[in-house]
Coordinates of C-alpha atoms in Angstrom, one line a residue:
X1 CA 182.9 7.0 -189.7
X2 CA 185.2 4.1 -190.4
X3 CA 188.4 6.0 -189.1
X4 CA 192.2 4.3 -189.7
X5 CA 194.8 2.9 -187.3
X6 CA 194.8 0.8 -184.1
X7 CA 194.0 1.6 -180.5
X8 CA 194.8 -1.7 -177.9
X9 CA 192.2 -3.5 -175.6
X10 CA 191.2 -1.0 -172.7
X11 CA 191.8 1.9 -175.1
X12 CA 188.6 1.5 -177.4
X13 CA 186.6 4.1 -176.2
X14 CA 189.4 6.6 -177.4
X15 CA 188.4 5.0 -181.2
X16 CA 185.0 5.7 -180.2
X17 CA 184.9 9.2 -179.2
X18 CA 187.6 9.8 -182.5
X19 CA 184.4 8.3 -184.7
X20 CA 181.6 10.5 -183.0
X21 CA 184.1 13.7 -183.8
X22 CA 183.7 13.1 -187.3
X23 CA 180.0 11.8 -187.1
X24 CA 178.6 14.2 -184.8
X25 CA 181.2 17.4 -185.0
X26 CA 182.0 18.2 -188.2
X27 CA 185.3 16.6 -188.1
X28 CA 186.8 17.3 -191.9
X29 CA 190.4 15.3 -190.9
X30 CA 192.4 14.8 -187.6
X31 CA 194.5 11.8 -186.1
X32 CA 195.2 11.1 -182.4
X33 CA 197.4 9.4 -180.9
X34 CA 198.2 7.9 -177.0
X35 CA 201.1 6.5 -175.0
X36 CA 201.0 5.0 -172.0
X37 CA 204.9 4.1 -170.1
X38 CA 206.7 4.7 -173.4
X39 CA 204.5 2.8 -175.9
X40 CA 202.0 3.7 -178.5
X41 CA 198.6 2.3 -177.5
X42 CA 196.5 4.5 -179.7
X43 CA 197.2 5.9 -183.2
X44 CA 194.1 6.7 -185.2
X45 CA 193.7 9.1 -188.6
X46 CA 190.8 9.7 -191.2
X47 CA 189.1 11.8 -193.1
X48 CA 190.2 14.6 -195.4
X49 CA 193.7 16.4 -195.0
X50 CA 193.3 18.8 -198.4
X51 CA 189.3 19.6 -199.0
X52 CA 190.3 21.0 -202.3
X53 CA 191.5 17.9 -203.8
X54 CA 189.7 15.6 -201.4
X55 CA 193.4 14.3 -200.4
X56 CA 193.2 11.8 -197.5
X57 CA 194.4 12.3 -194.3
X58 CA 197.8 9.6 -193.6
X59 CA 199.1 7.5 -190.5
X60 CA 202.2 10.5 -191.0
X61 CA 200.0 13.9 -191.6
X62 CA 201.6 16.8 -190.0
X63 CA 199.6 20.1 -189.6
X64 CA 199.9 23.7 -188.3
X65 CA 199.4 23.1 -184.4
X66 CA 199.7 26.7 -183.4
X67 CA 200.5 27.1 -179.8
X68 CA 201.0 24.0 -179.2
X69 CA 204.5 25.1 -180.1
X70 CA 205.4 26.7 -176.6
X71 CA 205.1 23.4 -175.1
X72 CA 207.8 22.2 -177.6
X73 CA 210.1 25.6 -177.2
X74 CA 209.6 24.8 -173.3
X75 CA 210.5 21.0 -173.6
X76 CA 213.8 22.5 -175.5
X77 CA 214.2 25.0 -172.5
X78 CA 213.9 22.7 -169.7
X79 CA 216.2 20.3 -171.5
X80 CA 218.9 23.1 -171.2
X81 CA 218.0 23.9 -167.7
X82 CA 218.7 20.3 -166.9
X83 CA 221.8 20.1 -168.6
X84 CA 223.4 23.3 -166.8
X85 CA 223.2 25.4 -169.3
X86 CA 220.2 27.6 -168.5
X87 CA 219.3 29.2 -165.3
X88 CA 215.4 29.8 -165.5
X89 CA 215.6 32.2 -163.0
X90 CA 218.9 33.7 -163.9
X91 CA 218.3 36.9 -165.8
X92 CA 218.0 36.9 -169.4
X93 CA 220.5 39.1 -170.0
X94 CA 223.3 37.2 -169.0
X95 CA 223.0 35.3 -171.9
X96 CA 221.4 38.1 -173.8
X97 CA 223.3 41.1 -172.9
X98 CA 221.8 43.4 -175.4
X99 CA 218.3 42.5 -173.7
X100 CA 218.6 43.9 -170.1
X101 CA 218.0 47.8 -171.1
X102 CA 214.8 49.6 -170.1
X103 CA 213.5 48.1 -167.5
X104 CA 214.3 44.4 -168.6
X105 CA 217.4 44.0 -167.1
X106 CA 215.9 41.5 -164.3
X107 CA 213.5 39.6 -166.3
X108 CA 214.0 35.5 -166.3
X109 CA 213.3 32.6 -168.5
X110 CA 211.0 31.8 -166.1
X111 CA 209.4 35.3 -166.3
X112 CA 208.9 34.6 -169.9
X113 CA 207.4 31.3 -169.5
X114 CA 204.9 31.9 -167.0
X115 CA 203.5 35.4 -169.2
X116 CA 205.0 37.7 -166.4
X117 CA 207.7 39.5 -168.2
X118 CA 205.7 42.5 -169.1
X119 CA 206.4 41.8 -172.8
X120 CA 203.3 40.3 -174.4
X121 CA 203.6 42.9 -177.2
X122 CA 206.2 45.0 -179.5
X123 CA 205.5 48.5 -179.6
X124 CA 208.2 48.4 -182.4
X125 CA 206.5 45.7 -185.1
X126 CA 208.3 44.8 -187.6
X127 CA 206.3 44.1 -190.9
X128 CA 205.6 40.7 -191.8
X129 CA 208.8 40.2 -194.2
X130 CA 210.7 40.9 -191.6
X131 CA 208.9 38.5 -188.6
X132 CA 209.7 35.8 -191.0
X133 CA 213.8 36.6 -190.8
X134 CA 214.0 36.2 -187.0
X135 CA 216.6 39.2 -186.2
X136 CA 214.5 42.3 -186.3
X137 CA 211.6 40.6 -184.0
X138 CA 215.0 40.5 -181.6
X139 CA 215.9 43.7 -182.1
X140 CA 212.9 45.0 -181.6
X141 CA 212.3 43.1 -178.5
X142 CA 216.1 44.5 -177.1
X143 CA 214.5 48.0 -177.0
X144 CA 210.9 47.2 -176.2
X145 CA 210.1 48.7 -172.1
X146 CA 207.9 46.2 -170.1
X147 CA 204.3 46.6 -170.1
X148 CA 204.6 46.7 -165.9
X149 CA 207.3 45.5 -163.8
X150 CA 208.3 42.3 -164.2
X151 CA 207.1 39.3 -162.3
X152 CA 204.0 40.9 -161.0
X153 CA 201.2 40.7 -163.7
X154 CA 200.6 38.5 -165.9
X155 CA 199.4 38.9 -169.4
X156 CA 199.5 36.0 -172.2
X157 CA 202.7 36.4 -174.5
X158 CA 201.2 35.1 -177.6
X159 CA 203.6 35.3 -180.0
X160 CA 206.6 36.9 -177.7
X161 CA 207.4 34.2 -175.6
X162 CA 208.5 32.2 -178.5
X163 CA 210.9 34.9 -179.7
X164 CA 212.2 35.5 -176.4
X165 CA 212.7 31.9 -175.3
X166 CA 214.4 31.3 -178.5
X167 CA 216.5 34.0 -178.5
X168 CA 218.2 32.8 -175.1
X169 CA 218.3 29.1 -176.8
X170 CA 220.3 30.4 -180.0
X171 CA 222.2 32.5 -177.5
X172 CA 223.4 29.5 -175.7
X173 CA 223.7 26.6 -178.4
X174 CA 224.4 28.6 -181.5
X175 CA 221.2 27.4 -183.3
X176 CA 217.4 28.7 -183.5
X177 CA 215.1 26.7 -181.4
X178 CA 213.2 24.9 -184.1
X179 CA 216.9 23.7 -185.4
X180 CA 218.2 23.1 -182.0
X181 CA 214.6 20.7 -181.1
X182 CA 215.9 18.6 -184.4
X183 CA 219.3 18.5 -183.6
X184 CA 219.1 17.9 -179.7
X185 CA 215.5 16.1 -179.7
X186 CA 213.7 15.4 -182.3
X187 CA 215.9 13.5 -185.4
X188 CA 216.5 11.2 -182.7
X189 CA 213.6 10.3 -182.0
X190 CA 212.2 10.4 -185.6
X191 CA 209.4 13.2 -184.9
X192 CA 207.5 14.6 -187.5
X193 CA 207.1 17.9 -185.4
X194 CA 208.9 21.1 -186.3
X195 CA 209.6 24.8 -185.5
X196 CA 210.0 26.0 -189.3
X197 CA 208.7 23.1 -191.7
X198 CA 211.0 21.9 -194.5
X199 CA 209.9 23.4 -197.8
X200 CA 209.9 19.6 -199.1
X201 CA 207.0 18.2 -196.6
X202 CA 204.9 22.0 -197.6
X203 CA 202.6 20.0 -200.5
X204 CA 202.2 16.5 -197.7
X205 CA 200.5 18.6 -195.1
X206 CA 197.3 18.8 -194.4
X207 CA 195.6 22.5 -194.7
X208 CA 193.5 24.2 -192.1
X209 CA 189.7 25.5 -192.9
X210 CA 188.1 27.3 -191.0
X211 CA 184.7 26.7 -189.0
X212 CA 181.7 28.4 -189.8
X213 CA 180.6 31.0 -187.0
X214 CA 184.2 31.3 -185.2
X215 CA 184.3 34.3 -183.7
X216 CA 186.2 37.3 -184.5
X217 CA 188.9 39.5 -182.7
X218 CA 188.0 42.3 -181.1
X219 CA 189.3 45.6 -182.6
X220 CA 193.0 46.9 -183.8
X221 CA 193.5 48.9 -180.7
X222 CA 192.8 46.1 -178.1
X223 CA 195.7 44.2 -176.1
X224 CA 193.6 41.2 -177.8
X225 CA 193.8 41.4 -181.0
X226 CA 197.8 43.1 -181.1
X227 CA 199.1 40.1 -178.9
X228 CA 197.0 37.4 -181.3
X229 CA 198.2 39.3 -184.6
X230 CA 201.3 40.4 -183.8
X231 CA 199.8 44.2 -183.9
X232 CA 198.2 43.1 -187.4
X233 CA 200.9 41.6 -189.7
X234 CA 199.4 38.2 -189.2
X235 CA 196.0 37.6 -190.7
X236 CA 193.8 35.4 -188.4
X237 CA 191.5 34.0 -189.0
X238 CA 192.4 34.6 -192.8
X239 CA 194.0 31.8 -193.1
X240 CA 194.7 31.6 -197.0
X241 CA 196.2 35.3 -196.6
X242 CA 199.7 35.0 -197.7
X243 CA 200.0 36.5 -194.0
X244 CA 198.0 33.3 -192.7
X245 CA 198.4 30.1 -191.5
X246 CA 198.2 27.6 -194.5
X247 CA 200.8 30.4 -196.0
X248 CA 204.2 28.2 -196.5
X249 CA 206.0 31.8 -195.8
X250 CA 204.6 31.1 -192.3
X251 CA 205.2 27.3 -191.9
X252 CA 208.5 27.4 -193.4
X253 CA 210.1 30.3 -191.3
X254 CA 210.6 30.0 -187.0
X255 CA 207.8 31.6 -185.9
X256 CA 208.3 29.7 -182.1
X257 CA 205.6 30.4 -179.9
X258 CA 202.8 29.5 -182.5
X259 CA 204.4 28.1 -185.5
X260 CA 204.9 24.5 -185.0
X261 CA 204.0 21.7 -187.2
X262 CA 203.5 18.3 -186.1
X263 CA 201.6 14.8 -186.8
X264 CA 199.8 13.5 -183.8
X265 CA 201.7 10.9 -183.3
X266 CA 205.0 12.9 -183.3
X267 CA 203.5 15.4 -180.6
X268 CA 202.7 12.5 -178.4
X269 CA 205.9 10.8 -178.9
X270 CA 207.6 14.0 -177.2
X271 CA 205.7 14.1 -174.1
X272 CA 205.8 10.6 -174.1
X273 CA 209.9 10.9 -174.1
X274 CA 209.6 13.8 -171.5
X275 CA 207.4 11.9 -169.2
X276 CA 209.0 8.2 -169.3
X277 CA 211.1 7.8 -171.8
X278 CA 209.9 5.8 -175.4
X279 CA 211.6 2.9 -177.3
X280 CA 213.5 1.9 -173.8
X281 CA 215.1 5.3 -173.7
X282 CA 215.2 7.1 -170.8
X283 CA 213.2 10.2 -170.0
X284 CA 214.2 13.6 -171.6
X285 CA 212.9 15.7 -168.8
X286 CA 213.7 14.3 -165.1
X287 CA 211.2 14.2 -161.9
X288 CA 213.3 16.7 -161.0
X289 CA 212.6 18.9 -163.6
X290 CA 208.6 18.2 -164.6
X291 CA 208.4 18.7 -160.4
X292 CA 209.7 22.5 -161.0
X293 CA 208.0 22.7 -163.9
X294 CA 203.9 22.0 -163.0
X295 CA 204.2 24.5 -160.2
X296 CA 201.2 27.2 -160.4
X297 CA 202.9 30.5 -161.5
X298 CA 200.2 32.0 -162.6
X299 CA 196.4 32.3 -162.7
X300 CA 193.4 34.5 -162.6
X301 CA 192.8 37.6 -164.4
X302 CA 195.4 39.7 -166.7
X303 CA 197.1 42.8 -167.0
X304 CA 195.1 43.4 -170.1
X305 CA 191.9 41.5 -169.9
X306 CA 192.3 39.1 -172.2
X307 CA 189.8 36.3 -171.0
X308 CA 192.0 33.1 -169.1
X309 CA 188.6 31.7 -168.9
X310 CA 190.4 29.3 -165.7
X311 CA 193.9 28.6 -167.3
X312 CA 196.7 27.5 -164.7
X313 CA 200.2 28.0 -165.7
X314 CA 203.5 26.5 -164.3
X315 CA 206.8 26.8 -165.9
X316 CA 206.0 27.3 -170.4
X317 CA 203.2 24.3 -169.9
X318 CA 199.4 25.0 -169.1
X319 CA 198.5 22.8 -165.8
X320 CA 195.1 20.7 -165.4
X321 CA 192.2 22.9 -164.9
X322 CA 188.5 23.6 -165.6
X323 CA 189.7 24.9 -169.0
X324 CA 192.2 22.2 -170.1
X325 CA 191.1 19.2 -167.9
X326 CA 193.8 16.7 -168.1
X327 CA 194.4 13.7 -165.8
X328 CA 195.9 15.1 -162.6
X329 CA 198.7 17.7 -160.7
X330 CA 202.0 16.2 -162.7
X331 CA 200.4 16.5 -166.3
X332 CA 201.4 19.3 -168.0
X333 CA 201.3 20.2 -171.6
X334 CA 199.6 23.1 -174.3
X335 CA 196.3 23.5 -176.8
X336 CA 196.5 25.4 -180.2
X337 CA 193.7 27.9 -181.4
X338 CA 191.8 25.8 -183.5
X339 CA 191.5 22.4 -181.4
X340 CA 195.3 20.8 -181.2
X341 CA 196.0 19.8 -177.8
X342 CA 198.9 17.8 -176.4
X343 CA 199.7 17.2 -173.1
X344 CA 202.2 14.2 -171.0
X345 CA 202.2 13.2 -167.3
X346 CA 204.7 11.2 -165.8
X347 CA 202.2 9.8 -162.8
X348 CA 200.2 8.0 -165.2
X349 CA 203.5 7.6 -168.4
X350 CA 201.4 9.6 -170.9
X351 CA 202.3 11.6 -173.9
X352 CA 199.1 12.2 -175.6
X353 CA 198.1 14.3 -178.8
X354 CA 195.2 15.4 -181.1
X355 CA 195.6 17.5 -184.4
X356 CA 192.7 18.4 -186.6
X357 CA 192.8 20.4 -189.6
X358 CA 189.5 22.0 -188.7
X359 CA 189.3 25.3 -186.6
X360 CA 186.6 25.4 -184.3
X361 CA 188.0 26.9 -180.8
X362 CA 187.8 26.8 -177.4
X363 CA 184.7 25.2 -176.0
X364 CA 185.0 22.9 -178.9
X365 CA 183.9 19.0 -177.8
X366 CA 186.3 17.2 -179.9
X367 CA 189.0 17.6 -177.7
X368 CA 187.5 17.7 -174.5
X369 CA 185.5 14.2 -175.5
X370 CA 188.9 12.5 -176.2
X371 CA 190.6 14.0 -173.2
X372 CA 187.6 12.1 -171.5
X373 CA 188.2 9.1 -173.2
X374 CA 191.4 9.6 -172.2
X375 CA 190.9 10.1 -168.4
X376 CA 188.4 7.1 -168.1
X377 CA 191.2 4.4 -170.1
X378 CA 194.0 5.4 -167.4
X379 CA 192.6 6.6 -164.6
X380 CA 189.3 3.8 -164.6

């Protein structure tokens, strides 16, 4: 396929890989996008953003990136630990007082982060309406006793962590996390990435299909399917529910942990500005802090058995491993159900992101192919 966009001598097999996605995988429309020491060297589109309409896939396409949002709501953390005003491993209810109540009252940001806090699910859920208004997901969590104590299992916090996170971020700046990533991070730098999609850019981005033969959750009672439904009020796959993903209930509101929104080339701008800086402005996140961050905090098997399948986490970021292979021990960075993936590394200056509209899943090849690419352009 004849795809759109540039990528600079040395970075053609990138191109190449993005072409074969669409030749040989079923790509229906995606864009990727590379920088290498603060400068886009790669920024690629094509194919079809809207299958309905046939509507094209453009240089500034944002789409639902799912969990690629809790390496955003962790950039916006870190960026508050650096400036003072966070303690990761402070507890939470220090700036949160009505959190530290049944068991919680020692649970950090860094708890959270790393999946430890013993909160992957509400037994409390409030109904869909009610997710979308922020406050009773908050409330809910204020009340909620750990799963087991803190800081000594781990279990993925799907949708949680966001919440959590952001609740400590609001309690500190006065603003929601996807406002405060605008405000502090991302007007600035001109992103088209959000945490809660203006309803003006709804009918410009490009809507998610689903892949034939993805499989299904497992059943209403498992860990699984509560922490990946948020105990049923989202539909998933479902996606053209008005409790899925192309809902604009669901990419309109602050939904932080899975929610997020973003072209390509806006993803990679932000890790490109956390790892060296873009546009001769220095770095967002410090040595310092990406040092503290990539640290292993947790691997290996769950709480609840929900399959890692080899995933390293440090602080909020997933590190290079057998199931994310990235380029070395300083990247760090997160993939969304579906495909996304977006990742930065400040011993090579990469910020680096792919965004598809078509869900396929893990051991999909489209990502891992241009990861590849990736690897073989910087690393030779």
């Amino acid at each position: 396929m004849k795809h759109n966009g540039w990528a600079d001598e040395g970075f053609g097999p990138v191109a190449d890989e993005f072409s074969r996605n669409f030749d040989e995988f079923g790509e229906l429309g995606a864009a990727v996008s590379l920088f290498v020491d603060g400068r886009q060297v790669v920024n690629l589109w094509g194919g079809i953003a809207d299958e309905r309409d046939g509507r094209a896939w453009e240089a500034d396409t944002a789409a639902p990136v799912f969990s690629t949002a809790k390496g955003i709501v962790t950039v916006c953390a870190l960026h508050l630990a650096q400036e003072g005003r966070l303690d990761l491993d402070a507890p939470m209810a220090g700036y949160w007082p009505e959190f530290g109540q049944r068991g919680k009252e020692g649970i950090t940001l860094r708890m959270v982060l790393a999946h430890r806090a013993g909160l992957p699910v509400i037994d409390l859920t409030p109904g869909f309406d009610e997710i979308m208004q922020w406050d009773p997901v908050v409330r809910a969590l204020e009340v909620q006793e750990p799963y087991w104590e803190p800081g000594t299992a781990h279990e993925y916090h799907g949708h949680t962590l966001g919440w959590l996170v952001g609740e400590a971020v609001r309690r500190i700046t006065g603003l929601t996390p996807g406002a405060y990533f605008r405000k502090a991070i991302a007007d600035e730098l001109g992103l088209r990435t959000w945490i809660g999609v203006p309803q003006e850019e709804v009918p410009r981005l490009a809507r998610l299909t689903e892949a034939e033969g993805r499989p299904g959750l497992p059943g209403p009672e498992s860990i699984y399917y509560r922490i990946l439904t948020m105990n049923g009020e989202f539909v998933f796959p479902g996606i053209d529910d008005p409790r899925g993903w192309n809902s604009p209930a669901m990419l309109t509101a602050e939904v932080p942990a899975t929610g997020a929104v973003s072209s390509a080339s806006g993803l990679a701008a932000l890790y490109a500005a956390a790892a060296t800086g873009v546009d001769g402005r220095p770095r967002l996140l410090s040595h310092e802090t990406i040092t503290d961050a990539v640290r292993e905090q947790t691997a290996g098997a769950s709480w609840g058995g929900m399959p890692d399948m080899g995933a390293r986490w440090g602080t909020g970021f997933k590190l290079d491993s057998g199931l994310l292979p990235l380029l070395g021990a300083r990247s760090f960075g997160h993939d969304g159900s579906g495909g996304p993936v977006a990742f930065g590394d400040d011993e090579f200056g990469v910020g680096f992101a792919y965004v598809p509209n078509r869900m396929i899943g893990y051991g999909d090849p489209r990502a891992e192919r241009l990861l590849a690419a990736v690897r073989g352009c910087v690393k030779g």
